[in-house]
Coordinates of C-alpha atoms in Angstrom, one line a residue:
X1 CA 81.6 75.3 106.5
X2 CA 81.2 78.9 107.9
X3 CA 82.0 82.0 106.2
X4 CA 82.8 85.1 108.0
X5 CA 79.7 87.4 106.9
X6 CA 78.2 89.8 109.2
X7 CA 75.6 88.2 111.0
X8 CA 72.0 87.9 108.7
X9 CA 70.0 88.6 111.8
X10 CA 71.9 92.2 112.3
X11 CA 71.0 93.1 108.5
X12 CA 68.9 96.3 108.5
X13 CA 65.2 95.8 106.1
X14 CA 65.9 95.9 102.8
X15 CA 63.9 98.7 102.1
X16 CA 65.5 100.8 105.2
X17 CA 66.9 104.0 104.7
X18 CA 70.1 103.4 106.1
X19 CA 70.9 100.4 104.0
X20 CA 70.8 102.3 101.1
X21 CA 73.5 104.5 101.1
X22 CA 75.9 103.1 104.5
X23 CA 78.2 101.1 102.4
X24 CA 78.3 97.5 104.0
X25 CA 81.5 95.4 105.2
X26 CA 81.7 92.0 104.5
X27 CA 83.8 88.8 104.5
X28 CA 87.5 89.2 106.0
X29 CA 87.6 93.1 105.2
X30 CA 84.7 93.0 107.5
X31 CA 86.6 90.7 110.1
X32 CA 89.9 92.8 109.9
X33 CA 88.1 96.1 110.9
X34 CA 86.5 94.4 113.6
X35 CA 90.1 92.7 115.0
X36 CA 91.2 96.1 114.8
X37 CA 88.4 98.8 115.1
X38 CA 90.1 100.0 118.1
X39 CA 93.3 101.0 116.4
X40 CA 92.3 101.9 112.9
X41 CA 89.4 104.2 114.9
X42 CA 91.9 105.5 116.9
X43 CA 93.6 106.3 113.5
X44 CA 91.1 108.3 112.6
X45 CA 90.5 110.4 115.0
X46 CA 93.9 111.2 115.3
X47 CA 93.6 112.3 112.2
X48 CA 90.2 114.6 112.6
X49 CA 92.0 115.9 115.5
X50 CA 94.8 116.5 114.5
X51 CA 93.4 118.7 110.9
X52 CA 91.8 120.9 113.3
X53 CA 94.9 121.1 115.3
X54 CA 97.0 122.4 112.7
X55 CA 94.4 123.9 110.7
X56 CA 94.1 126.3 114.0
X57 CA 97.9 127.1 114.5
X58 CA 98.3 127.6 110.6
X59 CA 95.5 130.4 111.2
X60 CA 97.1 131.9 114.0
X61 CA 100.6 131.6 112.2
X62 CA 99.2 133.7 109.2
X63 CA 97.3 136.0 110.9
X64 CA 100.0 137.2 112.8
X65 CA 102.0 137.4 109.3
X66 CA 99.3 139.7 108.4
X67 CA 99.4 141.9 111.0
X68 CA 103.0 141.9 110.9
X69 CA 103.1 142.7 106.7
X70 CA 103.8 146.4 106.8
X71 CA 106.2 146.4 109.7
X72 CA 108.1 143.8 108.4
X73 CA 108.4 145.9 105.4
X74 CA 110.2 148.7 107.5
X75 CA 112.0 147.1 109.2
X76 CA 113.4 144.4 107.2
X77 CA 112.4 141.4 109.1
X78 CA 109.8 139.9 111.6
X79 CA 109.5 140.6 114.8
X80 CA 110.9 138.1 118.1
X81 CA 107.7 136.8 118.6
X82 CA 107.9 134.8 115.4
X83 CA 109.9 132.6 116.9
X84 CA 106.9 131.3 118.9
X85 CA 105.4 130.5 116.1
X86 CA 108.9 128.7 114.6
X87 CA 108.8 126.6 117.9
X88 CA 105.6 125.1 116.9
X89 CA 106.2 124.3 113.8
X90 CA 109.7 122.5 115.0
X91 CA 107.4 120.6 117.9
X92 CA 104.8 119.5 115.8
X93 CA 106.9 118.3 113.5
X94 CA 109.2 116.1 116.2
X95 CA 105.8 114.5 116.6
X96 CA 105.7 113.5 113.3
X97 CA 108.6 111.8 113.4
X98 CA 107.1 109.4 115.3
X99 CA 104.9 108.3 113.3
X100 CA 107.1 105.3 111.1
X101 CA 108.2 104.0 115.0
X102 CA 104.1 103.4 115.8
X103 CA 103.3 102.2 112.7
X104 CA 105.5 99.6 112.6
X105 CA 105.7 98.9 116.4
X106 CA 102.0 99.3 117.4
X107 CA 100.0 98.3 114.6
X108 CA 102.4 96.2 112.2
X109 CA 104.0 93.8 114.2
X110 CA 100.7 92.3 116.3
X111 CA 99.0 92.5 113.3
X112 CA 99.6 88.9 112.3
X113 CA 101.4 88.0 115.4
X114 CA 98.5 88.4 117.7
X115 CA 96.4 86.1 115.4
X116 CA 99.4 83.2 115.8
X117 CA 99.9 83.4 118.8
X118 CA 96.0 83.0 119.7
X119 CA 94.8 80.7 117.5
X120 CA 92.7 82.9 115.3
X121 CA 94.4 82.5 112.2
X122 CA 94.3 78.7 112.0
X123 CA 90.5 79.3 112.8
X124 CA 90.0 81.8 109.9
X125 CA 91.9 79.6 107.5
X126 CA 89.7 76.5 108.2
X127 CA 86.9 78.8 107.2
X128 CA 86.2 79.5 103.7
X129 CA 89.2 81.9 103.3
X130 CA 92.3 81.6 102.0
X131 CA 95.4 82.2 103.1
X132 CA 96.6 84.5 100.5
X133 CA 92.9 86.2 100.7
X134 CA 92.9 86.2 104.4
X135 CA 97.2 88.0 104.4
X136 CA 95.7 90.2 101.8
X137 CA 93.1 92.2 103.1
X138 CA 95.4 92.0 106.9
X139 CA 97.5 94.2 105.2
X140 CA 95.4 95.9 102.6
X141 CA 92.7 97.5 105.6
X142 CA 95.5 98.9 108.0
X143 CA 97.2 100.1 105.1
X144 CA 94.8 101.9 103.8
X145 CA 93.9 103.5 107.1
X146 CA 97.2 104.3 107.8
X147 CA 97.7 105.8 103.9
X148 CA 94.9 108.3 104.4
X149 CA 95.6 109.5 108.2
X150 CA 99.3 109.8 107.6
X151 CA 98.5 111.9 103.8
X152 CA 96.2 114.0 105.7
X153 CA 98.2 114.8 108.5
X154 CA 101.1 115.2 106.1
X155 CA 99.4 117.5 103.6
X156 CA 98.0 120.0 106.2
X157 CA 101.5 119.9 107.6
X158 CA 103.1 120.8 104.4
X159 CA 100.4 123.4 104.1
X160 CA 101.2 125.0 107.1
X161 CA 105.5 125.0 106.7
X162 CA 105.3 126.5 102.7
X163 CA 104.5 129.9 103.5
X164 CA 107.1 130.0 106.3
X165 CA 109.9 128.1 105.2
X166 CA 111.7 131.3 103.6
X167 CA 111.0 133.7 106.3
X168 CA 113.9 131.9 109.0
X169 CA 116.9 129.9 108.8
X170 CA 115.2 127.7 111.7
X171 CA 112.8 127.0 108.9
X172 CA 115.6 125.5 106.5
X173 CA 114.2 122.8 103.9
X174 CA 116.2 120.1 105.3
X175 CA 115.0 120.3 108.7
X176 CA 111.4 119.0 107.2
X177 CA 112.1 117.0 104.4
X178 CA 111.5 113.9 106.3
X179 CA 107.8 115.4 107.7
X180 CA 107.0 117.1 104.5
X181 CA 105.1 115.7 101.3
X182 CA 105.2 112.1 100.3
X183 CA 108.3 110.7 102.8
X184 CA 106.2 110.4 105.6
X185 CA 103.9 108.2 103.8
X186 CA 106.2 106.2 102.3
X187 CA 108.2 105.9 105.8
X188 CA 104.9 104.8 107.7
X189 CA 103.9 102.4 105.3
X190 CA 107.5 100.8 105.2
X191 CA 107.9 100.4 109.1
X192 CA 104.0 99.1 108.6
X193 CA 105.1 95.9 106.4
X194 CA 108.3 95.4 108.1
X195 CA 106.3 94.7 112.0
X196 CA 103.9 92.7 110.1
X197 CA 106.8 90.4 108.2
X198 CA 108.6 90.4 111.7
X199 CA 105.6 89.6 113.5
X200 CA 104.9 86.4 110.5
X201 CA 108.2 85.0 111.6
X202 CA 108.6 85.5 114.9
X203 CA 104.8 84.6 115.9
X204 CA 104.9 86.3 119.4
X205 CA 103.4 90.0 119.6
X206 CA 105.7 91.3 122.4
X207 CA 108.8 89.6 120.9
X208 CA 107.7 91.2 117.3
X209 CA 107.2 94.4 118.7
X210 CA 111.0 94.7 120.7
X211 CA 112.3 93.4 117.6
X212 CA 110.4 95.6 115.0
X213 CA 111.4 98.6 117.4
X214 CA 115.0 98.2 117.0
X215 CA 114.9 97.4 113.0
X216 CA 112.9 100.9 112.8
X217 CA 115.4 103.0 114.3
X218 CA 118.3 101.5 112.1
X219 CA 116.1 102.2 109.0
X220 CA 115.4 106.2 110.8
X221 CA 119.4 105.7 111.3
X222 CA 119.6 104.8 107.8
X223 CA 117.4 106.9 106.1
X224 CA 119.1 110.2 108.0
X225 CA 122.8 109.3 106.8
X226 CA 121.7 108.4 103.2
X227 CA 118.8 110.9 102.1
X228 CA 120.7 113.9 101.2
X229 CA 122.3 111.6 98.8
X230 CA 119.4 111.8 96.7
X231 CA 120.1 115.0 95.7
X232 CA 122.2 116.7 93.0
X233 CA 125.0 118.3 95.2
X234 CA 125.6 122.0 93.1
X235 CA 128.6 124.1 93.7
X236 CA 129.6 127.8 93.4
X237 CA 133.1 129.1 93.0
X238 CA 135.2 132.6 93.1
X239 CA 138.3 133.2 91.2
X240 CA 139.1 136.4 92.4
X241 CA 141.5 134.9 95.3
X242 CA 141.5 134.8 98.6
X243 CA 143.3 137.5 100.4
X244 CA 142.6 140.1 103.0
X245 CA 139.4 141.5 102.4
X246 CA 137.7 139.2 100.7
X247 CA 135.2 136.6 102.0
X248 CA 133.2 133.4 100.4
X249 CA 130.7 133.5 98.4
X250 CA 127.0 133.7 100.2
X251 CA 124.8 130.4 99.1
X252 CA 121.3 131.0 97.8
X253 CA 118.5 131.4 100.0
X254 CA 117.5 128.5 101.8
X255 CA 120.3 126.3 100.3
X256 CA 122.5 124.1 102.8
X257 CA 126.0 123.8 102.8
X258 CA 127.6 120.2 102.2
X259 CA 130.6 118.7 102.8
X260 CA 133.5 119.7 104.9
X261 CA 133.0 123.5 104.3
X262 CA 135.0 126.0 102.1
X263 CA 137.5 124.6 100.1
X264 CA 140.1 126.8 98.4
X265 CA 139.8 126.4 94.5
X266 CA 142.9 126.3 92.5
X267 CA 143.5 127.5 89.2
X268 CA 143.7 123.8 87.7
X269 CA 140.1 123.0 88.9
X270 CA 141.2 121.1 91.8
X271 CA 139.8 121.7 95.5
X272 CA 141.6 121.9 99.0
X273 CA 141.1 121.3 102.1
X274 CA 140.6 125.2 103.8
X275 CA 143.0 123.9 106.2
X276 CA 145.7 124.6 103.7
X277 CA 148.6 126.7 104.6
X278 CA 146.6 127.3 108.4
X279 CA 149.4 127.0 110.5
X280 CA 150.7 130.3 108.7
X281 CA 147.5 132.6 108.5
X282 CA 149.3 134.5 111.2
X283 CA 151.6 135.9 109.2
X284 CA 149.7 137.5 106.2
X285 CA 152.7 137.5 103.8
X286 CA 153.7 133.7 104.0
X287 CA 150.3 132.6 104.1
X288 CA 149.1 134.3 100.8
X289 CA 152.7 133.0 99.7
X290 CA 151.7 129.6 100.8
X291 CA 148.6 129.9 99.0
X292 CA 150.3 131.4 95.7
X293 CA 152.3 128.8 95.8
X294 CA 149.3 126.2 95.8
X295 CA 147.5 127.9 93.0
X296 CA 144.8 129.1 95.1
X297 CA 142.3 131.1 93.0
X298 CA 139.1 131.3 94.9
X299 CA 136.7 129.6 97.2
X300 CA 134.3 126.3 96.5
X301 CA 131.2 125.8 98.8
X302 CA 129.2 122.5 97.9
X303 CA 125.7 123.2 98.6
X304 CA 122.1 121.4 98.2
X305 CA 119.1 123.7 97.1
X306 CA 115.2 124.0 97.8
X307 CA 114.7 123.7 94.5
X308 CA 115.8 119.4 94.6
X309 CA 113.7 119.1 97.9
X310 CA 110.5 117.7 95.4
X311 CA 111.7 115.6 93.3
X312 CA 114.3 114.1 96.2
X313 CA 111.1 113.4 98.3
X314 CA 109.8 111.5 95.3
X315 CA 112.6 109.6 94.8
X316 CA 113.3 108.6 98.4
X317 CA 109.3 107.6 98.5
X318 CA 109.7 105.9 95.3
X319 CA 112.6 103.6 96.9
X320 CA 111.0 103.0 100.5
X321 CA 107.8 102.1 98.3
X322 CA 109.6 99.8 96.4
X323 CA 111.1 98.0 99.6
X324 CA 107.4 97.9 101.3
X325 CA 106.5 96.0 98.1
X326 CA 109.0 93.7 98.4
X327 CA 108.4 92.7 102.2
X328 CA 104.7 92.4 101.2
X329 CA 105.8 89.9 99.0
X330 CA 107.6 87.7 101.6
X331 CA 105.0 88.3 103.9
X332 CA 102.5 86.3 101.1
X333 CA 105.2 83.5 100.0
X334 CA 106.3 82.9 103.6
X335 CA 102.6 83.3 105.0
X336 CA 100.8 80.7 102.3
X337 CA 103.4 78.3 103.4
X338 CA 104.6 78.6 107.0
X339 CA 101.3 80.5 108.6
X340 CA 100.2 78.2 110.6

């Protein structure tokens, strides 16, 4: 029996210089990143490039903050020309959201359905390897290439949006959530295990990879309807009534209104629709009567702050960590029984 070593013969001298601090692949960790150098390298220097990328716009971004400090003082807000700066941010961040669909697509479904489909994994198994070691370190290599690229990326990212996320209402918090912090991690790392369990059943790459394709965009589907529900939804009332002259109440800075809109508050607590009494606002008599009428005390705005965005990010990681662990686990039970 064989076992899948690097070869002895392209083993530096012991007493070499290089050997003694280049750390040294071996078994199937060693045979993973040589399946896949061409991905997980091109993983890498994504990354690489894509620090210095952001690294160089941030700079610009700031500088031009600088520059602009005292006049924005003056004048009580920044200049046109910021908006060049906003359209970046916006751009680079669309690429992000690309990121979950190539994980799963490009490097989780032929993961193990390449190896099927040609053999290879029925001649690694006959090796000394087994199953559960060879599904293990599949997964555990890509993964943790993919971990570090996508924190990297993610952290410089967030780095660049902090300073600039009060300073427009382009900029709102919600806008980024999903390209911010720890989400995009989570996310990648999700869509990862999903192509690779998809690829383990269906044991065809291009089949896996149409397939794993259309389950990602109903989890992005998903994931947009259902992550604002993470959050504590706060409100803000007025009980000085609605009449001519007054207005709603303004929501705190960088907070985003939920719900329908403005809802009338009346004096028992309940909320209507601010479509109440409408086909009367004409006439400003009978509509405040209608409204007098319906107890109408104030205004109620439903609204989620900045200050949730943190701990919501955690949360929604926590959960799309949770289901990544439990598709890892099929992909184990289904592979040490079914792989080959």
């Amino acid at each position: 029996m064989t076992t899948l070593t690097r070869d002895p013969a392209r083993t530096e001298p012991a007493g070499s210089l290089r050997s003694s601090w280049v750390p040294r692949l071996g078994g199937p960790v060693w045979l993973v990143w040589r399946q896949h150098r061409a991905a997980l390298w091109t993983l890498v220097a994504a990354m690489l490039v894509g620090v210095l990328v952001l690294a160089y716009l941030r700079g610009q971004t700031m500088d031009f903050l600088a520059a602009q400090a005292a006049t924005s003082r003056k004048s009580g807000g920044l200049p046109p020309e910021f908006e060049t700066h906003v359209d970046r941010l916006h751009a680079i961040g669309s690429y992000f959201s690309y990121i979950p669909v190539l994980a799963g697509v490009l490097l989780g479904a032929p993961l193990v359905a390449g190896d099927l489909e040609t053999g290879t994994a029925k001649l690694v198994t006959s090796q000394s390897v087994s199953r559960l070691r060879w599904l293990v370190t599949k997964l555990a290599v890509p993964a943790a290439t993919l971990t570090l690229s996508t924190g990297v990326l993610t952290a410089v990212f967030t780095w660049w949006w902090n300073p600039l996320k009060g300073l427009s209402e382009a900029l709102i918090w919600t806008t980024f959530f999903s390209v911010t912090g720890v989400v995009p991690v989570a996310y990648a790392l999700l869509t990862f295990t999903v192509g690779v369990a998809v690829g383990l059943v269906l044991r065809r790459t291009l089949v896996s990879m149409v397939v794993t394709l259309g389950i990602v965009v109903a989890i992005g589907f998903v994931w947009s309807e259902l992550w604002r529900s993470l959050g504590h939804v706060m409100s803000i009332n007025t009980h000085k009534g609605v009449g001519p002259g007054l207005v709603p109440p303004d929501l705190p800075d960088q907070a985003e209104q939920q719900g329908q809109g403005t809802y009338f508050l009346t004096s028992s607590g309940d909320r209507l629709e601010w479509t109440t009494c409408l086909d009367q606002i004409e006439n400003d008599r009978a509509h405040t009567a209608c409204l007098e009428s319906k107890h109408v005390i104030g205004w109620s705005l439903d609204y989620l702050d900045v200050s949730q965005m943190q701990t919501m990010q955690w949360l929604g990681a926590g959960i799309m960590l949770a289901l990544s662990a439990a598709v890892v686990t099929f992909v184990i039970v289904w592979g040490r029984k079914r792989l080959l």
